[in-house]
Amino acid sequence: MIERSGVVSSIYRSGKVYDLLYPGSAAGLTFWLELAQTYGDPILEIMSGTGFKAIPLAQAGHDVTGVEMAEPMLAEALRKSRAADAHVTWVRGDARAFDLARQFKLILLPSNSICHLLTRHDLEACLASVARHLQPDGRFALNVFVPSLPLLLQTADEELPFGGYADPDSGAQVVMTSRSWYEADTQIKHNQLFRRVGEGPIEPDGELAMRIYFPQELDALLWYNGFAIEHKYGEDRRPFDGQSGMQYFVLKLRDRV
Ligand SMILES: C[S@@+](CC[C@H](N)C(=O)[O-])C[C@H]1O[C@@H](n2cnc3c(N)ncnc32)[C@H](O)[C@@H]1O
């Protein structure tokens, strides 16, 4: 993620470590694979990371391109797709300003990646890039969590578990924690990360800033940036309601409705 300083967040410094922190699950792929079957190719995933979605989509026979900004994530995606003998076109680019000189039937922005678009300007630049790359009858799909009160109420006084993994080189157990706070004016949740390797000292491990998107706000931002909501689901394609923990959108270009 681009922080305000222009530095990629520390959780994206190593694709291998990212995959250990967030190993994903087969269930997390179902929605995206079903969309690909319904809407077809070519498919573009923006902020494609280490290819957790893009590689299985390519293995299912789809024509997939991934745009990703962090070099270490892209390098791991390339290594994994080669090892899996899956062809994905990997492009280093910024979700807010990419130009692939082609259009896609389906554009995906999964895994809360929209939270990396910290300002309205960032989001609108990304949505304009998506609109330029979407075929007139194409679909744009994204998902993002619904902000919960406990998440908004966290304070920097509390050090909370963030994740853990066995270091790929040394095998030592790494425990990550975070101190987090929510800024109500910018709607940014700041996470200061810490890591402890084995019994070593607790050391600062960079930052992760996430823009929080409230349901009605996001509906409006999408609409006023040219997208009509074809479907909005909660988990497991249930209709989005007050109990939903996730927002899943399937969107069309608005002037095509
Ligand atoms: C949460 S990960 C999601 C990875 C992948 N989509 C998945 O489902 O596993 C978000 C990714 O977005 C990338 N990213 C953050 N800001 C970006 C930007 N402005 N342009 C392109 N990639 C970006 C990060 O480097 C990271 O790999």
Coordinates of C-alpha atoms and ligand atoms in Angstrom, one line a residue:
M1 CA 0.0 0.0 0.0
I2 CA 1.2 3.5 -0.6
E3 CA 1.4 5.3 2.7
R4 CA 1.3 9.1 2.8
S5 CA 5.1 8.9 2.7
G6 CA 4.9 7.0 -0.6
V7 CA 6.3 3.8 1.0
V8 CA 4.7 0.4 0.4
S9 CA 3.3 -0.9 3.7
S10 CA 5.5 -3.4 5.6
I11 CA 3.2 -6.3 5.1
Y12 CA 3.9 -6.2 1.4
R13 CA 7.7 -6.2 1.8
S14 CA 7.9 -9.9 1.2
G15 CA 5.4 -11.9 -0.9
K16 CA 6.4 -15.1 1.0
V17 CA 5.7 -13.6 4.4
Y18 CA 2.4 -12.1 3.2
D19 CA 1.3 -15.6 2.1
L20 CA 2.3 -17.0 5.5
L21 CA 0.3 -14.2 7.3
Y22 CA -2.7 -14.6 5.0
P23 CA -2.8 -18.1 3.6
G24 CA -6.3 -17.7 2.3
S25 CA -8.8 -20.5 1.8
A26 CA -10.5 -22.3 -1.1
A27 CA -13.9 -20.8 0.2
G28 CA -12.4 -17.4 -0.4
L29 CA -12.1 -18.1 -4.1
T30 CA -15.6 -19.3 -4.8
F31 CA -17.2 -15.9 -5.4
W32 CA -14.5 -14.8 -7.9
L33 CA -14.4 -18.1 -9.8
E34 CA -18.2 -18.0 -10.1
L35 CA -18.1 -14.4 -11.4
A36 CA -15.5 -15.5 -14.0
Q37 CA -17.7 -18.3 -15.1
T38 CA -20.7 -16.0 -15.4
Y39 CA -19.1 -13.0 -17.1
G40 CA -16.2 -14.4 -18.9
D41 CA -12.8 -13.2 -20.2
P42 CA -10.6 -11.3 -20.3
I43 CA -10.3 -10.7 -16.6
L44 CA -8.3 -8.0 -14.8
E45 CA -7.5 -8.1 -11.1
I46 CA -6.2 -4.9 -9.7
M47 CA -3.9 -5.0 -6.6
S48 CA -3.4 -8.7 -7.4
G49 CA -0.8 -9.3 -4.7
T50 CA 0.9 -12.7 -4.8
G51 CA -1.8 -14.1 -7.1
F52 CA -4.1 -15.8 -4.6
K53 CA -7.1 -15.1 -6.9
A54 CA -5.4 -14.6 -10.3
I55 CA -3.5 -17.9 -10.4
P56 CA -6.5 -20.2 -9.6
L57 CA -8.5 -18.2 -12.2
A58 CA -5.8 -18.8 -14.8
Q59 CA -5.7 -22.5 -13.8
A60 CA -9.5 -22.7 -14.4
G61 CA -8.7 -21.6 -18.0
H62 CA -9.3 -17.9 -17.8
D63 CA -7.4 -15.1 -19.5
V64 CA -6.1 -13.1 -16.5
T65 CA -4.0 -10.0 -16.1
G66 CA -2.9 -8.8 -12.7
V67 CA -1.9 -5.2 -11.8
E68 CA 0.2 -4.8 -8.7
M69 CA 2.4 -2.0 -7.4
A70 CA 4.7 -3.7 -4.8
E71 CA 7.7 -5.4 -6.5
P72 CA 8.1 -8.2 -3.9
M73 CA 4.4 -9.2 -4.2
L74 CA 4.7 -9.2 -8.0
A75 CA 7.9 -11.3 -7.8
E76 CA 6.3 -13.9 -5.6
A77 CA 3.2 -14.0 -7.9
L78 CA 5.4 -14.6 -10.9
R79 CA 7.3 -17.4 -9.1
K80 CA 4.1 -19.1 -8.0
S81 CA 2.4 -18.9 -11.4
R82 CA 5.5 -20.3 -13.1
A83 CA 5.6 -23.1 -10.5
A84 CA 1.9 -23.8 -11.1
D85 CA 2.4 -23.7 -14.9
A86 CA -0.4 -21.0 -15.0
H87 CA -0.2 -18.1 -17.4
V88 CA -1.1 -14.7 -15.9
T89 CA 0.0 -11.4 -17.5
W90 CA 1.6 -9.6 -14.5
V91 CA 1.9 -5.8 -14.8
R92 CA 3.6 -3.5 -12.4
G93 CA 1.3 -0.6 -12.0
D94 CA -0.6 1.7 -9.7
A95 CA -4.4 1.0 -9.3
R96 CA -4.9 4.8 -9.5
A97 CA -3.2 5.3 -12.8
F98 CA -2.6 2.4 -15.1
D99 CA -3.0 2.1 -18.8
L100 CA -3.1 -1.4 -20.3
A101 CA -4.4 -0.2 -23.7
R102 CA -7.1 -2.9 -23.7
Q103 CA -10.5 -3.5 -22.1
F104 CA -11.8 -6.3 -19.9
K105 CA -15.0 -8.2 -19.5
L106 CA -14.5 -8.5 -15.8
I107 CA -12.4 -6.3 -13.4
L108 CA -11.9 -7.5 -9.8
L109 CA -10.8 -5.6 -6.7
P110 CA -10.9 -8.3 -4.0
S111 CA -9.7 -8.8 -0.4
N112 CA -10.5 -5.3 1.1
S113 CA -7.9 -3.9 -1.3
I114 CA -10.1 -0.8 -1.7
C115 CA -8.9 0.2 1.8
H116 CA -5.6 1.0 0.3
L117 CA -7.2 3.9 -1.5
L118 CA -6.9 6.3 1.3
T119 CA -8.5 9.5 0.0
R120 CA -11.5 10.3 -2.2
H121 CA -9.0 11.4 -4.9
D122 CA -7.3 8.0 -4.7
L123 CA -10.6 6.1 -5.0
E124 CA -11.9 8.3 -7.8
A125 CA -8.6 7.9 -9.8
C126 CA -8.9 4.1 -9.4
L127 CA -12.6 4.1 -10.5
A128 CA -11.7 6.2 -13.5
S129 CA -9.0 3.7 -14.5
V130 CA -11.4 0.8 -14.0
A131 CA -14.1 2.6 -16.2
R132 CA -11.5 3.1 -19.0
H133 CA -10.6 -0.6 -18.9
L134 CA -14.1 -2.0 -18.7
Q135 CA -15.8 -3.3 -21.8
P136 CA -19.2 -1.5 -22.3
D137 CA -21.1 -4.6 -21.1
G138 CA -18.5 -5.6 -18.5
R139 CA -18.7 -6.0 -14.8
F140 CA -16.6 -4.6 -11.9
A141 CA -16.6 -6.5 -8.6
L142 CA -15.1 -5.8 -5.3
N143 CA -15.4 -6.7 -1.7
V144 CA -14.7 -4.9 1.6
F145 CA -15.6 -5.4 5.2
V146 CA -18.3 -3.5 7.0
P147 CA -16.7 -1.3 9.7
S148 CA -17.6 -2.6 13.2
L149 CA -17.8 -0.5 16.3
P150 CA -15.0 -2.4 18.1
L151 CA -12.7 -1.7 15.1
L152 CA -13.5 2.0 15.3
L153 CA -13.0 2.1 19.0
Q154 CA -9.5 0.6 19.2
T155 CA -6.9 2.8 20.7
A156 CA -3.1 2.9 20.5
D157 CA -3.0 2.0 24.2
E158 CA -3.9 -1.6 23.4
E159 CA -1.4 -3.9 21.7
L160 CA -3.4 -6.6 19.9
P161 CA -2.5 -9.8 18.1
F162 CA -2.0 -9.2 14.3
G163 CA -0.7 -12.6 13.1
G164 CA 2.1 -15.0 13.2
Y165 CA 4.2 -17.3 11.0
A166 CA 7.3 -19.4 11.0
D167 CA 10.1 -17.4 9.4
P168 CA 10.7 -19.0 5.9
D169 CA 14.6 -18.7 6.3
S170 CA 15.3 -19.5 10.0
G171 CA 12.1 -21.4 10.9
A172 CA 11.9 -19.1 14.0
Q173 CA 8.3 -18.3 15.2
V174 CA 7.4 -14.6 14.4
V175 CA 4.6 -13.0 16.3
M176 CA 3.1 -9.8 15.0
T177 CA 1.1 -7.3 17.1
S178 CA -0.4 -3.9 16.3
R179 CA -1.5 -0.7 18.0
S180 CA -4.4 0.8 16.1
W181 CA -6.5 3.9 16.1
Y182 CA -9.2 5.3 13.9
E183 CA -9.1 8.9 12.7
A184 CA -12.7 10.1 12.4
D185 CA -12.0 13.0 10.1
T186 CA -10.1 11.1 7.4
Q187 CA -11.8 7.7 8.1
I188 CA -8.3 6.1 8.2
K189 CA -7.5 3.3 10.5
H190 CA -3.8 3.5 11.4
N191 CA -2.0 0.3 12.4
Q192 CA 1.4 0.5 13.9
L193 CA 2.9 -3.0 13.5
F194 CA 5.4 -4.8 15.7
R195 CA 7.2 -8.1 15.4
R196 CA 9.0 -10.4 17.7
V197 CA 11.2 -13.2 16.4
G198 CA 11.4 -16.1 18.9
E199 CA 12.3 -14.8 22.3
G200 CA 13.9 -11.6 20.8
P201 CA 12.9 -8.0 21.5
I202 CA 9.6 -6.6 20.2
E203 CA 10.5 -4.3 17.3
P204 CA 8.6 -1.8 15.3
D205 CA 7.6 -3.3 11.9
G206 CA 6.2 -0.4 9.9
E207 CA 2.7 0.8 9.4
L208 CA -0.5 -0.1 7.6
A209 CA -3.1 2.6 6.9
M210 CA -6.6 1.5 5.8
R211 CA -9.4 3.8 4.6
I212 CA -12.7 2.7 6.2
Y213 CA -15.6 2.6 3.7
F214 CA -19.1 2.8 5.2
P215 CA -21.9 1.0 3.3
Q216 CA -24.0 4.0 2.2
E217 CA -20.9 6.1 1.5
L218 CA -19.5 3.5 -0.8
D219 CA -22.8 3.0 -2.7
A220 CA -22.8 6.8 -3.3
L221 CA -19.2 7.0 -4.3
L222 CA -19.6 4.2 -6.8
W223 CA -22.8 5.7 -8.2
Y224 CA -21.4 9.2 -8.6
N225 CA -18.3 7.9 -10.2
G226 CA -20.3 6.1 -12.9
F227 CA -21.1 2.7 -11.6
A228 CA -24.6 1.2 -11.0
I229 CA -25.0 -1.6 -8.4
E230 CA -26.2 -4.7 -10.1
H231 CA -25.9 -6.8 -7.0
K232 CA -24.8 -6.0 -3.4
Y233 CA -24.3 -9.1 -1.3
G234 CA -23.2 -9.9 2.2
E235 CA -21.4 -13.2 2.9
D236 CA -22.2 -16.3 0.8
R237 CA -24.2 -14.2 -1.6
R238 CA -26.9 -13.5 0.9
P239 CA -28.6 -10.1 0.4
F240 CA -26.6 -7.3 2.0
D241 CA -28.3 -6.3 5.3
G242 CA -27.7 -4.9 8.8
Q243 CA -26.1 -8.2 9.9
S244 CA -23.6 -8.4 7.0
G245 CA -19.9 -8.3 7.9
M246 CA -18.8 -7.9 4.2
Q247 CA -20.0 -5.8 1.3
Y248 CA -19.7 -7.7 -2.1
F249 CA -20.5 -5.5 -5.1
V250 CA -21.1 -6.5 -8.7
L251 CA -21.2 -3.2 -10.7
K252 CA -22.0 -2.1 -14.3
L253 CA -21.1 1.1 -16.0
R254 CA -23.9 3.5 -15.2
D255 CA -24.8 4.8 -18.6
R256 CA -25.2 1.2 -19.8
V257 CA -28.0 0.4 -17.2
Ligands
LIG1 C1 -4.8 -7.1 0.4 S1 -3.6 -7.4 -0.8 C2 -4.6 -8.3 -1.9 C3 -3.9 -9.2 -2.8 C4 -4.8 -10.0 -3.7 N1 -5.8 -9.2 -4.4 C5 -5.5 -11.2 -3.0 O1 -6.7 -11.3 -3.1 O2 -4.8 -12.0 -2.5 C6 -3.5 -5.8 -1.5 C7 -2.4 -5.6 -2.6 O3 -2.6 -4.3 -3.1 C8 -1.3 -3.8 -3.4 N2 -1.5 -2.3 -3.6 C9 -1.7 -1.4 -2.6 N3 -1.8 -0.2 -3.2 C10 -1.7 -0.4 -4.5 C11 -1.9 0.5 -5.6 N4 -2.1 1.8 -5.4 N5 -1.7 0.0 -6.9 C12 -1.5 -1.3 -7.1 N6 -1.3 -2.2 -6.1 C13 -1.5 -1.7 -4.8 C14 -0.4 -4.2 -2.3 O4 0.9 -4.2 -2.6 C15 -1.0 -5.7 -2.1 O5 -0.3 -6.6 -2.8

